[in-house]
């Protein structure tokens, strides 16, 4: 009786102190999460370097340097350029230098069926143009306001970045020890724990290497073709295409296809055909070409699960959600598969589908 009481009291204390500790990490959730993600993705480089460099700390520093050159520095450059471009567009829209409604007028003239359709549904084109202008102004204003907030929170961002790199150093250097301690502490059974750890690593690598890298390549190609075709704000649209490429069933086509339609509307058929071919063939096929190379046989969720988990992750966790969403979905499916295999003893061999 005494031992049972002590065990229950200890479990309550363990849960309480764990929740208190996790509450301390909430302000640094993004930094810690990306430190773990980077440690998983760049672990092969650490394993390679440790074969030739016996000093583990130096090998870990070189791994972090590779991470900074490949991920962090390009990310900071793109974000700063993107914000600068958004501020310029907001200023031009606010001053009346640019008017998005004029693009709608040109498309309406080139495609008369649009005007006929609007008349059939008793929709006033003037109202649509007002909505387009209001949306463009409010969207660019939102991004511009976020830019000011980011500028004011530079110190916080730098602190989060330093914490991420600091934690990533130990995650990379001590990954084997940490995994061993987790195996020892978790009461799930060694086989189940190993499965969950493997799934966690596979999905993290698959999402970052497969989704993020492919999205960056697609967005970069889209931005480059916009630049060579003389389409304004090519960097801005390249970043927007990257973001949309992270969302399954959406992709970069939601940006370049309307631009292609507009080019046809104004009579620039050469640029329109170039953009159509480049968008449909080159950008569109990047996913099928790069993902198998980068991901290989890593975990592949059903498309509808990826879509729902990615959108849900975005809505709850922000930009971190494109990794966290599919990760939670994979762990959910894996847990129920284990439960079904181990605890459901009712045979289903005669079940017809």
XYZ file of C-alpha atoms in Angstrom, residues 46 51 56 98 123 131 153 191 201 219 225 227 231 234 271 301 310 316 322 342:
20
model
C 28.105 15.399 -38.478
C 35.058 10.045 -39.150
C 33.634 16.263 -31.641
C -0.051 51.661 -58.786
C -22.403 41.821 -60.438
C -12.525 45.111 -53.732
C 11.634 43.085 -32.528
C 10.129 -1.375 -30.215
C 13.255 11.640 -38.080
C 9.735 29.711 -55.987
C 11.369 33.629 -65.042
C 12.676 38.643 -63.708
C 7.554 41.271 -64.569
C 10.035 39.254 -59.154
C 6.061 36.057 -72.764
C 1.355 10.370 -46.149
C -0.303 21.275 -43.307
C -2.127 26.775 -35.149
C 4.343 23.041 -42.261
C -1.098 -5.214 -30.869
